[in-house]
Short mmCIF file of C-alpha atoms in Angstrom, two decimals:
data_model
loop_
_atom_site.label_atom_id
_atom_site.label_comp_id
_atom_site.label_asym_id
_atom_site.label_seq_id
_atom_site.Cartn_x
_atom_site.Cartn_y
_atom_site.Cartn_z
CA MET A 1 78.54 98.87 204.73
CA LYS A 2 78.02 98.97 208.49
CA THR A 3 75.68 101.90 207.94
CA VAL A 4 73.54 99.90 205.49
CA ALA A 5 73.17 97.00 207.92
CA PHE A 6 72.17 99.37 210.72
CA VAL A 7 69.52 101.05 208.56
CA VAL A 8 67.94 97.77 207.46
CA MET A 9 67.68 96.47 211.02
CA SER A 10 66.24 99.74 212.31
CA PHE A 11 63.45 99.88 209.74
CA ALA A 12 62.53 96.25 210.32
CA LEU A 13 61.91 97.15 213.94
CA ILE A 14 60.02 100.35 213.16
CA CYS A 15 57.63 98.80 210.61
CA PRO A 16 56.79 95.20 211.51
CA ALA A 17 54.35 93.52 209.12
CA CYS A 18 50.75 93.74 210.17
CA SER A 19 48.15 90.99 209.77
CA ASP A 20 45.26 93.07 208.47
CA GLY A 21 46.56 93.77 204.97
CA GLY A 22 45.25 93.14 201.48
CA PHE A 23 46.26 92.87 197.84
CA SER A 24 45.59 95.58 195.24
CA LYS A 25 42.94 93.24 193.86
CA GLY A 26 39.34 94.01 194.76
CA ARG A 27 35.71 94.13 193.66
CA GLU A 28 35.05 97.87 193.34
CA PHE A 29 37.13 100.52 191.57
CA VAL A 30 36.74 104.15 190.45
CA VAL A 31 38.80 105.20 187.41
CA GLY A 32 39.44 108.74 186.20
CA PHE A 33 41.07 109.70 182.91
CA MET A 34 43.03 112.96 182.99
CA TYR A 35 43.35 115.38 180.10
CA ASN A 36 45.78 114.08 177.45
CA TYR A 37 47.29 116.94 175.45
CA GLY A 38 47.16 116.91 171.66
CA VAL A 39 47.51 119.41 168.85
CA GLY A 40 43.89 120.46 168.57
CA GLU A 41 40.86 119.21 170.43
CA ASP A 42 39.76 116.82 167.67
CA ASN A 43 42.42 114.22 168.35
CA VAL A 44 41.19 110.67 168.63
CA THR A 45 41.33 109.40 172.21
CA ALA A 46 41.35 105.68 172.92
CA ASN A 47 40.77 104.86 176.59
CA TYR A 48 40.71 101.27 177.82
CA VAL A 49 40.66 99.25 181.00
CA PHE A 50 42.24 95.80 181.23
CA ILE A 51 40.63 93.53 183.82
CA SER A 52 42.42 90.41 185.09
CA SER A 53 40.77 87.73 187.17
CA GLU A 54 41.90 84.48 188.76
CA ALA A 55 38.35 83.09 188.81
CA ASP A 56 35.32 83.05 186.51
CA GLY A 57 32.82 85.82 187.21
CA THR A 58 31.19 88.95 185.86
CA VAL A 59 32.17 92.61 185.84
CA GLN A 60 30.12 95.75 185.22
CA LEU A 61 31.42 99.16 184.16
CA SER A 62 29.30 102.32 184.21
CA MET A 63 29.48 106.08 183.77
CA SER A 64 26.91 108.82 184.29
CA GLN A 65 25.52 111.06 181.57
CA VAL A 66 28.07 113.66 180.40
CA ALA A 67 26.57 116.67 178.58
CA SER A 68 24.64 115.23 175.61
CA ALA A 69 26.27 111.81 175.86
CA PRO A 70 23.89 109.28 177.48
CA PRO A 71 24.78 107.17 180.53
CA TRP A 72 26.99 104.18 179.69
CA LYS A 73 26.96 100.67 181.12
CA SER A 74 28.77 97.54 179.99
CA THR A 75 28.67 94.02 181.50
CA HIS A 76 31.14 91.25 180.69
CA ASN A 77 31.90 87.66 181.66
CA LEU A 78 35.33 86.98 183.15
CA THR A 79 37.42 83.85 182.62
CA GLY A 80 39.89 82.97 185.36
CA GLY A 81 43.55 83.41 184.45
CA THR A 82 42.87 85.78 181.55
CA THR A 83 42.66 89.52 180.93
CA LEU A 84 39.66 91.32 179.42
CA ARG A 85 40.10 94.58 177.49
CA VAL A 86 37.13 96.99 177.57
CA ASP A 87 36.90 100.11 175.38
CA ILE A 88 35.81 103.16 177.38
CA PRO A 89 33.74 106.01 175.83
CA ASN A 90 35.74 109.09 174.82
CA GLN A 91 33.71 111.32 177.14
CA SER A 92 35.43 109.61 180.10
CA GLU A 93 38.51 111.78 179.52
CA MET A 94 38.56 115.16 181.22
CA PRO A 95 38.72 118.23 178.97
CA LYS A 96 41.40 120.87 179.36
CA THR A 97 39.20 122.94 181.67
CA MET A 98 39.21 122.64 185.47
CA THR A 99 35.62 121.85 186.43
CA LEU A 100 33.68 119.23 188.38
CA GLU A 101 32.23 116.63 186.00
CA PRO A 102 30.60 113.15 186.28
CA ARG A 103 33.25 111.43 184.12
CA GLY A 104 34.46 108.75 186.56
CA ILE A 105 34.15 105.08 185.60
CA THR A 106 32.76 102.76 188.30
CA ILE A 107 33.83 99.11 188.04
CA THR A 108 32.23 96.35 190.15
CA SER A 109 32.74 92.59 190.05
CA ASP A 110 31.51 89.50 191.88
CA VAL A 111 35.10 88.13 192.06
CA ASP A 112 38.44 89.71 192.94
CA ILE A 113 40.01 91.44 189.96
CA SER A 114 43.04 93.55 189.05
CA VAL A 115 42.39 96.64 186.92
CA TYR A 116 44.81 98.51 184.66
CA ALA A 117 43.84 101.64 182.70
CA MET A 118 45.27 102.95 179.42
CA ASN A 119 44.91 106.48 178.00
CA ASP A 120 46.04 106.75 174.38
CA ASN A 121 45.85 109.96 172.33
CA VAL A 122 46.10 108.26 168.95
CA ASN A 123 46.78 111.32 166.78
CA ALA A 124 49.39 112.75 169.13
CA SER A 125 51.01 109.36 169.92
CA ALA A 126 50.83 110.17 173.63
CA ALA A 127 49.94 107.23 175.88
CA ASP A 128 50.40 105.81 179.36
CA ALA A 129 48.89 103.23 181.69
CA ALA A 130 48.35 102.78 185.42
CA GLU A 131 47.51 100.04 187.88
CA ILE A 132 44.21 100.98 189.57
CA LEU A 133 43.71 100.59 193.32
CA PRO A 134 40.47 99.08 194.64
CA VAL A 135 38.16 101.19 196.80
CA SER A 136 39.26 99.11 199.82
CA ALA A 137 42.77 100.63 199.51
CA LEU A 138 41.61 104.25 199.22
CA SER A 139 41.73 106.74 202.07
CA VAL A 140 41.32 110.41 202.97
CA ASN A 141 44.89 111.78 203.18
CA TYR A 142 47.28 112.12 200.25
CA VAL A 143 50.47 113.97 199.42
CA ILE A 144 50.84 114.02 195.65
CA PRO A 145 53.91 113.27 193.52
CA THR A 146 53.83 114.92 190.06
CA PRO A 147 56.32 115.38 187.22
CA SER A 148 57.82 118.81 186.65
CA LYS A 149 56.33 119.46 183.21
CA ASN A 150 52.64 120.21 182.57
CA PRO A 151 51.43 118.41 185.71
CA ILE A 152 47.88 117.26 186.44
CA ILE A 153 46.14 116.08 189.60
CA LEU A 154 42.71 114.40 189.37
CA VAL A 155 40.40 113.53 192.28
CA ALA A 156 37.51 111.05 191.88
CA GLY A 157 34.67 110.65 194.38
CA VAL A 158 33.65 107.29 195.82
CA THR A 159 30.64 108.32 197.91
CA ALA A 160 28.17 111.21 197.84
CA ASN A 161 28.79 114.54 199.58
CA THR A 162 32.54 114.11 200.04
CA VAL A 163 34.30 117.38 200.88
CA VAL A 164 37.79 117.56 199.38
CA THR A 165 40.37 120.12 200.53
CA VAL A 166 43.31 120.82 198.23
CA SER A 167 46.41 122.50 199.71
CA LEU A 168 48.34 123.52 196.62
CA ALA A 169 52.11 123.18 196.47
CA SER A 170 52.96 124.73 193.13
CA THR A 171 55.65 126.68 191.32
CA CYS A 172 52.96 128.24 189.12
CA SER A 173 49.44 129.62 189.54
CA ILE A 174 46.25 127.86 188.44
CA LYS A 175 42.66 128.88 187.89
CA TYR A 176 39.79 126.80 189.26
CA LYS A 177 36.18 127.90 188.75
CA GLY A 178 37.31 131.43 187.95
CA HIS A 179 39.58 131.83 190.97
CA THR A 180 43.37 132.05 190.81
CA TYR A 181 45.41 129.94 193.25
CA LYS A 182 49.16 130.01 193.88
CA GLY A 183 51.42 127.74 195.88
CA GLY A 184 50.29 127.76 199.51
CA SER A 185 46.64 128.37 198.59
CA THR A 186 43.80 126.12 199.76
CA PHE A 187 40.40 125.47 198.19
CA THR A 188 37.59 122.96 198.63
CA GLU A 189 35.30 121.00 196.33
CA THR A 190 32.37 118.68 197.10
CA VAL A 191 32.20 115.52 195.00
CA GLY A 192 29.66 112.74 194.59
CA LYS A 193 30.23 109.15 193.52
CA SER A 194 32.20 109.08 190.24
CA ASP A 195 32.44 112.89 190.13
CA VAL A 196 35.92 114.02 189.12
CA PHE A 197 37.81 117.28 189.04
CA GLN A 198 41.34 118.03 187.96
CA ILE A 199 44.03 120.63 188.60
CA ILE A 200 46.04 121.35 185.50
CA SER A 201 48.80 123.82 184.69
CA SER A 202 48.73 126.10 181.65
CA PHE A 203 50.35 124.16 178.84
CA SER A 204 53.86 125.15 177.76
CA THR A 205 56.63 123.35 175.89
CA LYS A 206 59.00 125.08 178.33
CA SER A 207 56.95 124.16 181.38
CA SER A 208 58.77 123.92 184.69
CA CYS A 209 55.57 123.91 186.75
CA ASP A 210 55.39 121.28 189.46
CA PHE A 211 52.52 120.34 191.80
CA ALA A 212 54.60 117.81 193.78
CA GLY A 213 53.82 118.00 197.47
CA THR A 214 50.23 119.15 197.03
CA ALA A 215 48.03 117.70 199.79
CA VAL A 216 44.53 116.30 199.25
CA ASN A 217 42.41 115.69 202.35
CA ALA A 218 38.83 114.44 202.15
CA SER A 219 35.91 113.79 204.49
CA GLN A 220 35.51 110.30 202.96
CA PRO A 221 37.84 108.12 200.85
CA VAL A 222 38.64 109.36 197.34
CA ALA A 223 40.75 108.14 194.43
CA VAL A 224 43.62 110.44 193.44
CA TYR A 225 45.57 110.41 190.18
CA SER A 226 48.60 112.38 189.05
CA GLY A 227 50.52 112.76 185.82
CA SER A 228 51.38 115.07 182.97
CA ALA A 229 49.33 116.26 180.02
CA CYS A 230 52.53 116.51 177.98
CA PHE A 231 55.91 115.37 179.30
CA TYR A 232 59.04 115.57 177.22
CA THR A 233 62.79 115.11 177.59
CA THR A 234 65.68 116.65 175.67
CA ARG A 235 65.59 113.50 173.54
CA SER A 236 61.84 113.59 172.90
CA ALA A 237 60.52 114.08 169.41
CA GLY A 238 57.21 115.17 170.92
CA CYS A 239 55.55 114.82 174.29
CA ASP A 240 54.05 111.86 176.09
CA HIS A 241 51.19 111.42 178.55
CA PHE A 242 51.83 110.32 182.15
CA MET A 243 49.18 108.84 184.47
CA GLU A 244 49.49 107.12 187.86
CA GLN A 245 47.16 106.44 190.77
CA VAL A 246 48.44 107.85 194.06
CA VAL A 247 48.80 105.61 197.12
CA PRO A 248 47.34 107.15 200.32
CA ASN A 249 49.72 108.33 203.04
CA GLU A 250 49.09 105.50 205.50
CA LEU A 251 50.01 102.83 202.93
CA LEU A 252 53.38 104.32 201.97
CA GLY A 253 56.60 102.45 202.73
CA ASP A 254 60.20 103.07 203.76
CA ARG A 255 62.45 100.77 201.67
CA PHE A 256 62.55 100.80 197.87
CA ILE A 257 64.59 99.08 195.15
CA ILE A 258 64.61 100.77 191.73
CA PRO A 259 66.04 98.66 188.86
CA ASP A 260 67.49 99.96 185.63
CA LEU A 261 65.28 100.11 182.53
CA PHE A 262 65.83 98.58 179.11
CA ASP A 263 66.45 101.76 177.12
CA ASN A 264 70.23 102.32 177.54
CA SER A 265 69.84 105.80 179.03
CA ASN A 266 70.02 107.40 182.46
CA TYR A 267 66.78 107.45 184.42
CA LYS A 268 65.44 109.82 187.06
CA VAL A 269 63.91 109.15 190.45
CA LYS A 270 61.75 111.59 192.42
CA VAL A 271 61.15 111.22 196.17
CA VAL A 272 58.27 113.12 197.82
CA ALA A 273 57.88 113.23 201.61
CA ALA A 274 54.41 112.69 203.11
CA PHE A 275 55.55 113.57 206.65
CA ASP A 276 57.81 116.10 208.37
CA SER A 277 61.33 115.25 209.56
CA THR A 278 61.86 112.63 206.86
CA HIS A 279 65.41 111.28 206.54
CA ILE A 280 66.31 109.72 203.18
CA PHE A 281 69.24 107.34 202.64
CA VAL A 282 70.16 106.62 199.00
CA TYR A 283 72.52 103.88 197.76
CA GLU A 284 73.60 103.61 194.13
CA HIS A 285 74.61 100.03 193.26
CA HIS A 286 76.59 100.48 190.04
CA LYS A 287 77.22 97.83 187.39
CA ASP A 288 80.96 97.88 188.23
CA PHE A 289 79.96 96.75 191.77
CA THR A 290 80.85 100.06 193.40
CA VAL A 291 78.34 101.65 195.80
CA HIS A 292 77.84 105.38 196.32
CA SER A 293 75.65 106.60 199.17
CA TYR A 294 74.27 109.89 200.44
CA GLN A 295 71.49 111.11 202.70
CA GLN A 296 69.15 114.08 202.86
CA ASP A 297 66.46 115.47 205.17
CA ILE A 298 63.14 116.81 203.87
CA ASP A 299 59.78 117.78 205.34
CA LYS A 300 56.20 117.03 204.30
CA GLY A 301 55.45 118.12 200.73
CA ASN A 302 59.12 118.60 199.80
CA PHE A 303 60.90 116.46 197.26
CA ARG A 304 64.29 115.46 195.87
CA GLU A 305 65.21 114.32 192.38
CA TYR A 306 68.09 112.04 191.39
CA THR A 307 69.60 111.29 187.99
CA VAL A 308 70.73 107.66 188.01
CA PRO A 309 73.40 106.34 185.62
CA ASP A 310 72.45 103.62 183.14
CA GLY A 311 72.98 100.14 184.57
CA THR A 312 72.56 101.27 188.19
CA THR A 313 70.14 99.79 190.73
CA LEU A 314 69.02 102.35 193.29
CA GLU A 315 68.10 101.55 196.89
CA ILE A 316 66.28 104.07 199.09
CA PHE A 317 65.49 103.95 202.80
CA SER A 318 63.48 106.40 204.87
CA ASN A 319 62.32 106.73 208.45
CA ASN A 320 58.83 107.79 207.23
CA GLY A 321 56.52 106.86 204.39
CA ILE A 322 57.58 108.40 201.05
CA HIS A 323 56.54 108.36 197.39
CA VAL A 324 59.18 107.11 194.94
CA THR A 325 58.60 107.57 191.20
CA GLN A 326 60.87 106.43 188.37
CA TYR A 327 61.06 108.39 185.09
CA ASP A 328 62.34 106.85 181.87
CA GLY A 329 64.82 109.14 180.09
CA SER A 330 64.45 107.86 176.53
CA SER A 331 62.89 109.59 173.52
CA THR A 332 59.55 108.02 174.53
CA PRO A 333 59.47 108.69 178.30
CA PHE A 334 57.14 107.25 180.93
CA SER A 335 56.69 107.36 184.70
CA ILE A 336 56.12 104.46 187.04
CA PRO A 337 55.51 104.44 190.83
CA ILE A 338 57.83 102.19 192.82
CA PRO A 339 56.21 100.03 195.53
CA PRO A 340 58.05 99.60 198.83
CA VAL A 341 59.60 96.19 199.43
CA LYS A 342 56.96 95.44 202.06
CA SER A 343 54.24 95.89 199.39
CA TYR A 344 55.54 93.34 196.87
CA GLY A 345 52.97 90.77 195.73
CA TRP A 346 53.54 87.11 194.85
CA ASN A 347 51.48 86.71 191.66
CA TYR A 348 50.32 89.06 188.91
CA THR A 349 48.01 88.49 185.94
CA PHE A 350 48.02 91.29 183.35
CA SER A 351 48.11 92.12 179.66
CA THR A 352 50.42 94.25 177.59
CA MET A 353 48.71 97.50 176.57
CA ASP A 354 48.33 96.71 172.88
CA ASN A 355 45.44 97.92 170.74
CA PRO A 356 45.00 95.39 167.91
CA THR A 357 43.46 98.03 165.62
CA SER A 358 46.21 100.64 165.91
CA LYS A 359 49.44 99.73 167.68
CA PHE A 360 51.64 97.10 169.24
CA PHE A 361 54.28 97.80 171.85
CA ILE A 362 57.62 96.16 172.44
CA SER A 363 57.04 95.17 176.06
CA TYR A 364 59.28 94.23 178.96
CA ILE A 365 58.98 93.13 182.58
CA ASN A 366 61.42 94.30 185.24
CA LEU A 367 61.59 91.82 188.11
CA VAL A 368 63.06 92.37 191.59
CA VAL A 369 63.14 89.41 194.01
CA ASP A 370 65.14 88.02 196.89
CA SER A 371 68.11 86.29 195.23
CA ASP A 372 67.32 82.91 196.79
CA SER A 373 63.85 82.98 195.18
CA ALA A 374 64.94 84.02 191.67
CA PRO A 375 64.95 80.39 190.36
CA PHE A 376 61.31 80.02 191.39
CA VAL A 377 59.93 83.01 189.44
CA THR A 378 57.84 81.82 186.50
CA ILE A 379 56.31 83.70 183.57
CA ASP A 380 53.35 81.89 182.02
CA GLY A 381 54.45 78.69 183.76
CA SER A 382 58.09 78.74 182.61
CA ALA A 383 61.06 79.66 184.75
CA VAL A 384 62.86 82.91 183.89
CA ASP A 385 66.03 82.31 181.88
CA PRO A 386 68.81 82.19 184.54
CA SER A 387 71.05 84.36 182.34
CA LYS A 388 68.58 87.25 182.77
CA TRP A 389 69.14 87.53 186.52
CA GLN A 390 71.70 89.95 187.88
CA ARG A 391 72.50 89.62 191.55
CA VAL A 392 72.99 93.07 193.10
CA ARG A 393 75.99 92.81 195.40
CA ASP A 394 75.36 93.80 199.05
CA LEU A 395 71.61 94.09 198.40
CA GLY A 396 70.37 90.51 198.75
CA TYR A 397 68.11 90.94 195.72
CA SER A 398 68.39 90.08 192.05
CA VAL A 399 66.92 91.97 189.09
CA ALA A 400 65.97 90.87 185.57
CA ILE A 401 64.70 92.56 182.41
CA VAL A 402 62.63 90.13 180.33
CA SER A 403 61.07 90.78 176.93
CA ILE A 404 57.46 89.56 176.65
CA PRO A 405 55.19 89.09 173.63
CA PRO A 406 51.84 90.89 173.30
CA GLY A 407 48.91 89.50 175.25
CA ASN A 408 47.99 88.02 178.62
CA HIS A 409 50.67 86.94 181.11
CA ARG A 410 50.91 85.52 184.62
CA ILE A 411 53.96 85.83 186.88
CA GLU A 412 54.34 83.81 190.09
CA ALA A 413 57.04 83.08 192.65
CA ASP A 414 57.56 81.35 196.00
CA ASP A 415 58.25 84.73 197.65
CA ASN A 416 57.08 88.32 197.26
CA PHE A 417 58.57 90.21 194.31
CA MET A 418 58.14 93.37 192.26
CA ALA A 419 57.03 93.37 188.63
CA GLN A 420 57.18 96.49 186.44
CA VAL A 421 55.55 96.26 183.02
CA TYR A 422 56.40 98.75 180.28
CA GLY A 423 56.57 99.05 176.52
CA TYR A 424 57.66 101.21 173.59
CA ASP A 425 56.38 101.53 170.03
CA GLY A 426 58.96 104.05 168.78
CA VAL A 427 56.78 107.14 169.26
CA SER A 428 55.00 106.51 172.59
CA SER A 429 55.21 104.26 175.62
CA TYR A 430 53.36 102.95 178.66
CA ALA A 431 54.30 101.62 182.10
CA PHE A 432 52.52 100.28 185.19
CA GLN A 433 53.16 98.30 188.35
CA GLY A 434 51.99 94.70 188.39
CA GLY A 435 50.34 95.27 191.77
CA TYR A 436 50.78 95.81 195.51
CA TYR A 437 50.31 93.92 198.74
CA PHE A 438 49.49 96.36 201.53
CA ASP A 439 50.38 95.42 205.11
CA LYS A 440 47.32 97.21 206.45
CA LEU A 441 43.86 98.18 205.21
CA PRO A 442 40.68 99.45 206.88
CA PRO A 443 39.63 96.87 209.53
CA HIS A 444 36.52 95.67 207.71
CA HIS A 445 38.58 94.44 204.74
CA ALA A 446 39.86 90.90 205.29
CA PRO A 447 43.28 89.96 203.88
CA PRO A 448 43.47 87.44 201.03
CA THR A 449 44.70 83.91 201.68
CA ARG A 450 48.25 83.52 200.45
CA HIS A 451 49.32 80.30 198.73
CA PRO A 452 52.74 80.96 197.24
CA GLY A 453 54.98 78.03 196.41
CA PRO A 454 57.13 76.45 193.71
CA HIS A 455 55.38 75.95 190.41
CA THR A 456 55.77 73.31 187.73
CA PRO A 457 56.90 74.97 184.48
CA THR A 458 54.86 74.35 181.35
CA PRO A 459 56.33 74.53 177.86
CA ALA A 460 56.28 77.95 176.24
CA THR A 461 54.48 78.41 172.96
CA THR A 462 57.02 79.02 170.20
CA VAL A 463 56.85 80.05 166.58
CA THR A 464 59.90 79.01 164.60
CA THR A 465 59.09 80.90 161.38
CA CYS A 466 61.49 83.83 161.17
CA VAL A 467 59.19 86.81 160.61
CA ASP A 468 58.86 90.12 162.40
CA SER A 469 55.83 90.56 164.62
CA PRO A 470 52.75 91.98 162.84
CA GLY A 471 52.11 95.65 163.56
CA VAL A 472 55.68 96.31 164.73
CA ASP A 473 57.78 98.90 162.86
CA CYS A 474 61.23 97.47 163.54
CA LYS A 475 63.03 100.30 161.76
CA VAL A 476 61.45 102.91 164.02
CA LEU A 477 62.06 100.81 167.13
CA ASN A 478 65.71 100.27 166.29
CA ALA A 479 66.21 104.00 165.76
CA SER A 480 64.43 104.95 169.01
CA ILE A 481 65.38 102.24 171.54
CA GLY A 482 67.95 100.09 169.72
CA ILE A 483 65.85 96.94 169.60
CA CYS A 484 68.54 95.03 167.65
CA THR A 485 71.09 95.62 170.42
CA ASN A 486 68.98 93.54 172.81
CA PRO A 487 68.97 89.87 171.70
CA ASP A 488 65.95 88.98 173.81
CA GLY A 489 63.77 91.77 172.42
CA ALA A 490 65.06 91.28 168.89
CA LYS A 491 64.21 87.57 168.88
CA HIS A 492 60.72 88.26 170.20
CA TYR A 493 59.79 91.05 167.78
CA CYS A 494 62.29 91.78 164.99
CA PRO A 495 64.34 88.65 164.19
CA LYS A 496 64.21 89.21 160.44
CA PHE A 497 64.99 92.95 160.57
CA CYS A 498 67.83 92.33 163.03
CA ASN A 499 69.32 89.54 160.88
CA LEU A 500 68.75 86.81 163.44
CA CYS A 501 67.05 84.31 161.13
CA SER A 502 69.96 81.89 161.30
CA ASP A 503 69.32 81.65 165.05
CA CYS A 504 65.63 80.83 164.58
CA THR A 505 65.94 77.42 162.97
CA SER A 506 65.63 75.36 166.14
CA PRO A 507 62.38 75.17 168.17
CA GLY A 508 62.22 77.81 170.87
CA SER A 509 65.17 79.87 169.65
CA CYS A 510 62.89 82.73 168.62
CA LEU A 511 59.56 83.71 170.13
CA VAL A 512 57.70 85.70 167.52
CA GLY A 513 54.42 87.57 168.00
#
């Protein structure tokens, strides 16, 4: 344990908090939707953005003409404290080919907003979501983390005449505009505002291709996304879509806490180095209170993967900025980027990624907060059930997994904390980070005013009738993620199916729908 204390003190001295930071909320965003694999090109794609605002205002979304599809523009009023869902035209999604196309979505608002994007291939039941970074947090240098099956990288332009150089780190070859590129190759592309291009591997159910470590350097800031057109595990019935927005190199961090997920399976963590001579220290905090530690050295563009036992909280330190990505290992996998501790926010407004016309997810929030602040974390005005918190010995932080009903939610605390949001519907899943607070941004971007503090809880809305939530297939969910083995999730979504009706007779004992 002396080693742990030494590492924490060293990194606090190396990376003191700066005063010119900003939240991942903003007023301008560029969203790109990567290719989502399906059996046949006629699958129905449902792309959405969810826009959360703390103040009343307006937001405008637009996209240029794509082939025969006309330009698209949509303007909406925003209500503070709520989340707006906007359907995005199908032509926003990139096709399987690797070309430059004007498919980016530009989002502008007259108030600060948070943006989350959802890509759902309805026929193939392949979906995922991502928290979108504002233009103020974008930059010109990226090292890309990708999964190791059917990876994709997408670059979206923010301003005209931006020259993008791609230095490919790949275990397979790709073709772009008729040219073949292998690992170690470099090529350039010039993009305009909302122009997008993607790098995609040839699809294979046995894919072991990986683009992790690929570098993207641009003459002006760009938005970069990574993911998988079709990711699967040994437990998967099919494949699932992954999508994440990549944080630029200068905003990466050096201390990370990765909590366990709901699904009762091992999870994986991938670490990608953005700089040479990177030293990684890993600590596994097991549920039996034992701690295993190890360290490794890697250079820029290299990566390490770890399989983490169920019930384990992982802690990672580094002397340089690194990417840390968590991969769910269930039959409906997802990926989620982990923010460094220094980039935790103090309030998040978001919505679960439900589509009222087609599917509802069983959704959860993973919370990580300094243990002294755990009693002050509220969800929709009510304190988190104290029994949900698990103090991680020797870490100083507590973690909680909380089931949430469909719809809009707001989480607040008196200190910075991490919030992961994810959900399952039995055949697909989604996951995204609640948000980031960056300790530095370009100088012309002023930091937001912070007003954290204790909050007065308000009563939760309860439904005491013992019925399963509409649109939820409890039989499928129990077979895939064991919903009935988790009392919190069962009471929210499947009390009747899970034979909990006798526990739903008193107000507040079951939250349904």
